[in-house]
Tab-separated table of C-alpha atoms and ligand atoms in Angstrom:
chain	number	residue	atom	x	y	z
A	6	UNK	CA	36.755	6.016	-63.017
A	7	UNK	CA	33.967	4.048	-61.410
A	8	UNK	CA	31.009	4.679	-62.972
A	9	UNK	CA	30.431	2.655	-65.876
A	10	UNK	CA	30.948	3.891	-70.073
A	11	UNK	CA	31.758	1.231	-71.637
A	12	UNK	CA	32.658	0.694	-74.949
A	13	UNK	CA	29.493	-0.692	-77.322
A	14	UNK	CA	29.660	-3.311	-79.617
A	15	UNK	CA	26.866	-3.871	-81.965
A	16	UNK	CA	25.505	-6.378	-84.036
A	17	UNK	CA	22.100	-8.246	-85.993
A	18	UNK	CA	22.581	-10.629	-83.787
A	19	UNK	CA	25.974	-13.374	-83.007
A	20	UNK	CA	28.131	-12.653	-85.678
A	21	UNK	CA	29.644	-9.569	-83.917
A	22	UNK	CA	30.775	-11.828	-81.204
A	23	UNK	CA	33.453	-13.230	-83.220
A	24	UNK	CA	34.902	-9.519	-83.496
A	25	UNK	CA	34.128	-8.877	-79.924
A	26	UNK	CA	36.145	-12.003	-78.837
A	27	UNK	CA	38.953	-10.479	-81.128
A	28	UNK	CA	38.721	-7.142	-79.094
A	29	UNK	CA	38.826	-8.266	-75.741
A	30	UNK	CA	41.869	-10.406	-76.197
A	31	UNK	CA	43.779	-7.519	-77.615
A	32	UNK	CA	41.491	-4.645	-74.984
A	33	UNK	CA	40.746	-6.059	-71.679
A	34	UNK	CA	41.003	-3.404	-70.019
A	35	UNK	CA	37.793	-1.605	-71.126
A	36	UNK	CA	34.098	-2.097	-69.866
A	37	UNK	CA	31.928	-3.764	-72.615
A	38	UNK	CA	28.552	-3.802	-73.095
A	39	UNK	CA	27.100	-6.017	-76.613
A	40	UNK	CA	24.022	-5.527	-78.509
A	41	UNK	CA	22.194	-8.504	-80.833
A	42	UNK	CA	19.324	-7.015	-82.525
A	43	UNK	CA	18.436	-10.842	-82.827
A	44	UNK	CA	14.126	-10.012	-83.289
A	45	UNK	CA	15.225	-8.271	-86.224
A	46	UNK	CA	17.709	-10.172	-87.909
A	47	UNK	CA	19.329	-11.133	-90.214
A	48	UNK	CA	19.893	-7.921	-91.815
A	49	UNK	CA	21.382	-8.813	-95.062
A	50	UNK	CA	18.544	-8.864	-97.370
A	51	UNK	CA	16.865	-5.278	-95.728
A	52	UNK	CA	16.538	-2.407	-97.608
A	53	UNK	CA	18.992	0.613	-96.978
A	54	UNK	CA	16.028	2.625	-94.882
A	55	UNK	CA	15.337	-0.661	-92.730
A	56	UNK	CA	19.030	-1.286	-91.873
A	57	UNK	CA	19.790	2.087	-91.534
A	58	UNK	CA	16.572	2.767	-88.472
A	59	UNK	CA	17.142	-0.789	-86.753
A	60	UNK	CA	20.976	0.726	-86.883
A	61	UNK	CA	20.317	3.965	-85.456
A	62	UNK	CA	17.443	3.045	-83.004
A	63	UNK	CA	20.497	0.419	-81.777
A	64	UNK	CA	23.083	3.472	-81.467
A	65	UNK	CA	20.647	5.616	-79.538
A	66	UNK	CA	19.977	2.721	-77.012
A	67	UNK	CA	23.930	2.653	-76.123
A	68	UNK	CA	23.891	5.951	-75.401
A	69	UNK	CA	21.603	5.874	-73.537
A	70	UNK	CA	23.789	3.227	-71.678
A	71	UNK	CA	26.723	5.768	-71.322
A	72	UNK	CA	28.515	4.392	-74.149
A	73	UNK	CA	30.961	7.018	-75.225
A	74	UNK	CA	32.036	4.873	-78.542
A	75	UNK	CA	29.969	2.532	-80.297
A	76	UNK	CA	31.782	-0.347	-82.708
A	77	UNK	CA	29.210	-1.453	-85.642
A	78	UNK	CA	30.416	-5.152	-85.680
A	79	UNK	CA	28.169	-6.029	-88.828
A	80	UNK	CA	29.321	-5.453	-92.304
A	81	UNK	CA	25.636	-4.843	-93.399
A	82	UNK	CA	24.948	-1.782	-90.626
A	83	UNK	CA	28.215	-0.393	-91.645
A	84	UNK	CA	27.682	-0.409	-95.479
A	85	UNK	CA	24.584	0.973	-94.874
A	86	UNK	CA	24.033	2.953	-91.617
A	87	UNK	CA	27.253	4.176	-91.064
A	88	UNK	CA	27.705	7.208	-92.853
A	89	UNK	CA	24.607	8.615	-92.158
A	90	UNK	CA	25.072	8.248	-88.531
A	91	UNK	CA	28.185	9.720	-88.513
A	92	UNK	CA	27.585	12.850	-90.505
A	93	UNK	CA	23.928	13.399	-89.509
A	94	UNK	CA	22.791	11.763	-86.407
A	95	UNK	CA	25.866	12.245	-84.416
A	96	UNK	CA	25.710	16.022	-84.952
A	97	UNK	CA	21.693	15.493	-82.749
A	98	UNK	CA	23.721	13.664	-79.983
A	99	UNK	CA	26.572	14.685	-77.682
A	100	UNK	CA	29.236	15.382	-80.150
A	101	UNK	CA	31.798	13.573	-78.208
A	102	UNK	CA	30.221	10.393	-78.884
A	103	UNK	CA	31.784	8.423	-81.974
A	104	UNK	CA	30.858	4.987	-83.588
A	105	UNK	CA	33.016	3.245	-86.104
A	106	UNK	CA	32.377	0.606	-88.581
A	107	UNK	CA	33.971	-2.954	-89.426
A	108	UNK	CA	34.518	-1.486	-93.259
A	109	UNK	CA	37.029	0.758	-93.173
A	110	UNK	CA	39.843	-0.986	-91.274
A	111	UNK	CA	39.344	-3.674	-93.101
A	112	UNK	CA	39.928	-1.774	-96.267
A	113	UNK	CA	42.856	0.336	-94.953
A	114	UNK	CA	44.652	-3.253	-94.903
A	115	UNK	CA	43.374	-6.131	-96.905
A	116	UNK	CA	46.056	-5.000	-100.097
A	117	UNK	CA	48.908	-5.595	-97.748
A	118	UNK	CA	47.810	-9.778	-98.146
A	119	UNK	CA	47.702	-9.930	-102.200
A	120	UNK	CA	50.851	-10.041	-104.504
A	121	UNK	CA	49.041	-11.162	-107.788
A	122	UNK	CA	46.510	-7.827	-106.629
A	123	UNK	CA	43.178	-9.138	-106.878
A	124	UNK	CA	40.897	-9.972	-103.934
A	125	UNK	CA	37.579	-10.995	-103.467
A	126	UNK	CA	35.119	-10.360	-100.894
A	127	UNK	CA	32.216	-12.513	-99.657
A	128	UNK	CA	29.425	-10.690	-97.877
A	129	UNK	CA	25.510	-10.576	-97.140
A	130	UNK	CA	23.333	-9.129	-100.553
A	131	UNK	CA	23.220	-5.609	-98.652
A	132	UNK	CA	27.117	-5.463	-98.257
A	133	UNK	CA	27.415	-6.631	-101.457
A	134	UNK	CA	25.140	-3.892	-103.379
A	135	UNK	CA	26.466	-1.139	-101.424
A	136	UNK	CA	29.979	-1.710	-102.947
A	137	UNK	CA	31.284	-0.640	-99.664
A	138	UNK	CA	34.671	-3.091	-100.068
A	139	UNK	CA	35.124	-1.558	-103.615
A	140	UNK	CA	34.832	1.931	-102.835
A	141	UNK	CA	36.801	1.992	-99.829
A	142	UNK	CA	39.543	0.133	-101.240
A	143	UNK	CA	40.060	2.326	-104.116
A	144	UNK	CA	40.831	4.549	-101.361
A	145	UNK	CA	43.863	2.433	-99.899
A	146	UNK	CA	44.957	0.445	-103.207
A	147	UNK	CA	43.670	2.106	-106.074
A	148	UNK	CA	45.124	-0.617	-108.474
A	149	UNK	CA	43.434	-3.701	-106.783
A	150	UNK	CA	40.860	-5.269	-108.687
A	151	UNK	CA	38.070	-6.245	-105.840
A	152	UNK	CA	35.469	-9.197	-107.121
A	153	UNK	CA	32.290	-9.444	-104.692
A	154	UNK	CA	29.879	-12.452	-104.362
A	155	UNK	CA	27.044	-12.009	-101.883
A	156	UNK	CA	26.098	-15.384	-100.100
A	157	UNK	CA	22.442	-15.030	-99.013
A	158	UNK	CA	22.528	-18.430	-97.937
A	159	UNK	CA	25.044	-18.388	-95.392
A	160	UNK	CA	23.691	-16.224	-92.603
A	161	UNK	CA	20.521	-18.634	-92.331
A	162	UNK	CA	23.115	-22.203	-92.007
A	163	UNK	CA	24.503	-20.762	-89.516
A	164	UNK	CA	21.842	-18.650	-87.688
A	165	UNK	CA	19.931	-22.137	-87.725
A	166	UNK	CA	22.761	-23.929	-86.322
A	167	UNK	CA	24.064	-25.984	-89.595
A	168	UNK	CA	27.028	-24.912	-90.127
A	169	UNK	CA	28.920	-28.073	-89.559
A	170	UNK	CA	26.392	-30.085	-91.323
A	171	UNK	CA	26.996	-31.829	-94.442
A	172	UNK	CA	24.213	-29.698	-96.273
A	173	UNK	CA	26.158	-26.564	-95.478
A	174	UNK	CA	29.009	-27.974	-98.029
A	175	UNK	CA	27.074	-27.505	-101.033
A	176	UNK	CA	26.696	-23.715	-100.556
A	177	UNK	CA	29.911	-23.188	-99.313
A	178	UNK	CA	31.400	-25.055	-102.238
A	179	UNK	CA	28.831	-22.974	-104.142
A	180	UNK	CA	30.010	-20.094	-103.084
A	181	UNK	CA	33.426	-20.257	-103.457
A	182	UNK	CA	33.459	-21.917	-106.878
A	183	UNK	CA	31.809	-18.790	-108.421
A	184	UNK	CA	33.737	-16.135	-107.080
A	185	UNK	CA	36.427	-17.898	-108.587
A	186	UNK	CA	35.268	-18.123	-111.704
A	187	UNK	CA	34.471	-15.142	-112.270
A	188	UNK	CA	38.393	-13.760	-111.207
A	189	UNK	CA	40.726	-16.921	-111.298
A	190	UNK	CA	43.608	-14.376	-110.394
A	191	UNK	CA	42.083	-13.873	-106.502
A	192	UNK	CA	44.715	-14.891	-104.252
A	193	UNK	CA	42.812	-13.485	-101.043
A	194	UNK	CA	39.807	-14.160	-99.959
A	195	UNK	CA	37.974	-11.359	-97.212
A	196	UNK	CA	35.024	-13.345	-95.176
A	197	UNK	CA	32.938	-9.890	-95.026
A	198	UNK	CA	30.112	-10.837	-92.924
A	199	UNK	CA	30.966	-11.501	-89.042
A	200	UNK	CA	28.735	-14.235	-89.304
A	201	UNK	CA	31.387	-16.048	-92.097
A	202	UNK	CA	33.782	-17.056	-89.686
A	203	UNK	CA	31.721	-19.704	-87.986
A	204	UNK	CA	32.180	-22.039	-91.472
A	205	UNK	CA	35.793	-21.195	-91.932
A	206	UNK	CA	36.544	-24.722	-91.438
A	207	UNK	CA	34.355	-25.524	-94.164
A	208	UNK	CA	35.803	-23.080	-96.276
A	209	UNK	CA	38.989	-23.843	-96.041
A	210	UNK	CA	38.358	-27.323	-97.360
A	211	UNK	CA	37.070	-26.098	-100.424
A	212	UNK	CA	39.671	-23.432	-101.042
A	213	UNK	CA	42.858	-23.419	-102.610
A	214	UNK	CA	46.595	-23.217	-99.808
A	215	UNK	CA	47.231	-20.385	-102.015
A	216	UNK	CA	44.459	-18.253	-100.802
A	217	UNK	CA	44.574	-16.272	-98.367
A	218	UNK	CA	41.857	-16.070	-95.974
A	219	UNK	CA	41.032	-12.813	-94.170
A	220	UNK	CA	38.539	-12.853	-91.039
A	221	UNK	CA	38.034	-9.515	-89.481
A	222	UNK	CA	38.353	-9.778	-85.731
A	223	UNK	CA	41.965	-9.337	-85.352
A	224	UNK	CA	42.001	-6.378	-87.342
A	225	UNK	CA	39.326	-4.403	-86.219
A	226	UNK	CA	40.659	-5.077	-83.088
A	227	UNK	CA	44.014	-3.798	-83.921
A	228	UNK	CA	42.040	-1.001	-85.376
A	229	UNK	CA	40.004	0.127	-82.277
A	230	UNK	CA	43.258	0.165	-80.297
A	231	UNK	CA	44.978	2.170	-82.572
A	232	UNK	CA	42.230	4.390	-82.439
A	233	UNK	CA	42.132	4.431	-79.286
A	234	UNK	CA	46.032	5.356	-78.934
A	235	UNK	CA	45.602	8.408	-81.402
A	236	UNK	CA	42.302	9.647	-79.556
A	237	UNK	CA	43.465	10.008	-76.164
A	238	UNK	CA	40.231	12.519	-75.867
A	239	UNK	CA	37.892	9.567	-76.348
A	240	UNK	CA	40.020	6.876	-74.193
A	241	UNK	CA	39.418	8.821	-71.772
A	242	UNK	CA	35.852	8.555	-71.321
A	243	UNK	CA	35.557	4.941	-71.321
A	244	UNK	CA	35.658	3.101	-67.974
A	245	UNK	CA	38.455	0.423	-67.642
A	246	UNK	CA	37.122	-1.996	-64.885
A	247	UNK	CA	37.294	-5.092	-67.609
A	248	UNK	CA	33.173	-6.022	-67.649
A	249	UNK	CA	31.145	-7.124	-70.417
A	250	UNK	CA	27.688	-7.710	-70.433
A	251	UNK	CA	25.664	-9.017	-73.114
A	252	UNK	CA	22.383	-7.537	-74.462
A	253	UNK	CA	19.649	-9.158	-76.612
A	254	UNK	CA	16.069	-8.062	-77.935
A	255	UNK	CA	15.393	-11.193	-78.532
A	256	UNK	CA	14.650	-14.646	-76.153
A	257	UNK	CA	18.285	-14.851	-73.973
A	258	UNK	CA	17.559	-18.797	-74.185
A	259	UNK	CA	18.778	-18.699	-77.519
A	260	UNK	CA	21.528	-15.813	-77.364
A	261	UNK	CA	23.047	-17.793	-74.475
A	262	UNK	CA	23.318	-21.436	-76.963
A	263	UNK	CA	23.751	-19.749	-79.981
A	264	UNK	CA	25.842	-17.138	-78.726
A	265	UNK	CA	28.535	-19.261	-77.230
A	266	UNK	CA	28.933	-20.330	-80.493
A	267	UNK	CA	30.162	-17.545	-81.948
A	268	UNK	CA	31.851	-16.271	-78.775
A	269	UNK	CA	33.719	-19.260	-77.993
A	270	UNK	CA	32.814	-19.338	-74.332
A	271	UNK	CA	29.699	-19.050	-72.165
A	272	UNK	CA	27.422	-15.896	-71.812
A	273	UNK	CA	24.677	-14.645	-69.886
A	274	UNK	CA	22.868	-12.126	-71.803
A	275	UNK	CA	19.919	-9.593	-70.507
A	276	UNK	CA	16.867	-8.558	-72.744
A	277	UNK	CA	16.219	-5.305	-73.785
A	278	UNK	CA	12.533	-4.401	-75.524
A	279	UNK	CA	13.557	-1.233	-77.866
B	241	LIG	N1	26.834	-10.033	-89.187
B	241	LIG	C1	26.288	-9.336	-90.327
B	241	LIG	C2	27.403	-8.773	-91.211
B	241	LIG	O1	28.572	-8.733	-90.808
B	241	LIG	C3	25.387	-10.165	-91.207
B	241	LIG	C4	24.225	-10.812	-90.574
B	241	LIG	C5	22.885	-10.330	-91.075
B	241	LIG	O2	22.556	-10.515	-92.273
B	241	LIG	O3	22.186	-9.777	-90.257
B	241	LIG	O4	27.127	-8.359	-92.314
């Protein structure tokens, strides 16, 4: 296949990158093309109407880029766009395209890491209200007992670049301390924002050895390629010439820094005006 239908990955802005990084170690074979809705983020605090239009508007653009499947790579879009663009918007489109969320895999997994059977999860405010995590672990591991902390102030350190500064401690130790406090008994920890991996390091300092801490690259990635295994109807319309390019609708300046960041290499991105 020449022509080029790559696979989408989407974001608010960087913190898909650290899932995208995840996916092309494990999927190189695919074309890529990523989307950082940077002018409009961070998408955390947004209502559910807001998220769920930047979300779709977002979708539509990568088909219109001959993206046959589109990854959501943002907790927040997923908790809150997700369902409605799969079981109403999807229906208005080719119905071979398909977009999947960050949620659900993670869910389908995160009891295999606890023995004492409580986790907690860490997300943005709109993750958090949506009780996403809850309700879709029930699903997997009805007798888990899921504790959730939103951390509106973690997006903006590192979306401002302070993540390794000594003021991001205090809200990291913050953080942490409450969601402990309120369930002593969590022995794993899921960092449910894409964004949260940039201050693992951080994180870790504060938190216990025996906690477990989940990021979600690796298993969304494991995810897609499972997917991609049982849905041989959908592998098949993706190209496989191994390209990525990198989309922004904001300045590329700043994707390019910040983005490199997250992405743990360098990146040229392109701007796109929605
Ligand atoms: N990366 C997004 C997530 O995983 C959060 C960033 C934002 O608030 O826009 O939830």
């Amino acid at each position: 296949m020449n022509s080029k239908h790559p696979i989408g990955i989407f974001d608010s802005g960087y913190g898909g990158l650290t899932v995208f990084k995840s996916i092309l170690n494990l999927l190189p074979q695919y074309d890529y093309i990523y989307l950082g809705d940077n002018a409009r983020a961070p998408y955390g605090n947004h209502s559910y109407e807001t998220v769920y239009n930047y979300t779709r508007e977002c979708v539509n653009w990568f088909f219109k880029m001959d993206c046959p499947l589109v990854i959501l790579a943002c907790n927040t879009a997923s908790a809150k766009a997700l369902r409605t663009i799969q079981q109403t918007d999807l229906k208005s489109f080719d119905t071979s395209k398909r977009v999947l969320g960050v949620i659900r895999p993670t869910a389908e997994v995160i009891g295999n890491y606890t023995t004492t059977k409580h986790i907690g999860v860490l997300g943005t405010k709109g993750t958090i209200i949506s009780e996403s995590y809850i309700i879709e672990i029930k699903k997997f591991f009805p007798d888990i007992v899921v504790t959730q902390l939103s951390c509106p102030m973690w997006v903006p350190i590192i979306e401002n670049g302070e993540h390794l500064s000594d003021g991001a401690d205090y809200f990291v130790a913050k953080y942490l301390k409450e969601i402990l406090k309120n369930d002593p008994q969590i022995d794993t920890l899921l960092l449910g924002c894409t964004h949260y991996p940039l201050l693992i390091d951080k994180i870790k300092k504060y938190l216990s050895s025996r906690i477990t801490l989940i990021t979600q690259g690796d298993i969304v990635a494991s995810s897609l390629s499972d997917y991609l295994q049982r849905h041989t109807e959908i592998d098949k319309l993706i190209s496989k010439n191994g390209t990525k390019r990198f989309f922004t609708t904001d300045e590329t300046i700043d994707f390019d820094i910040h983005g490199e960041l997250f992405f743990g290499e360098k990146l040229e991105s392109e701007r796109i005006f929605l």
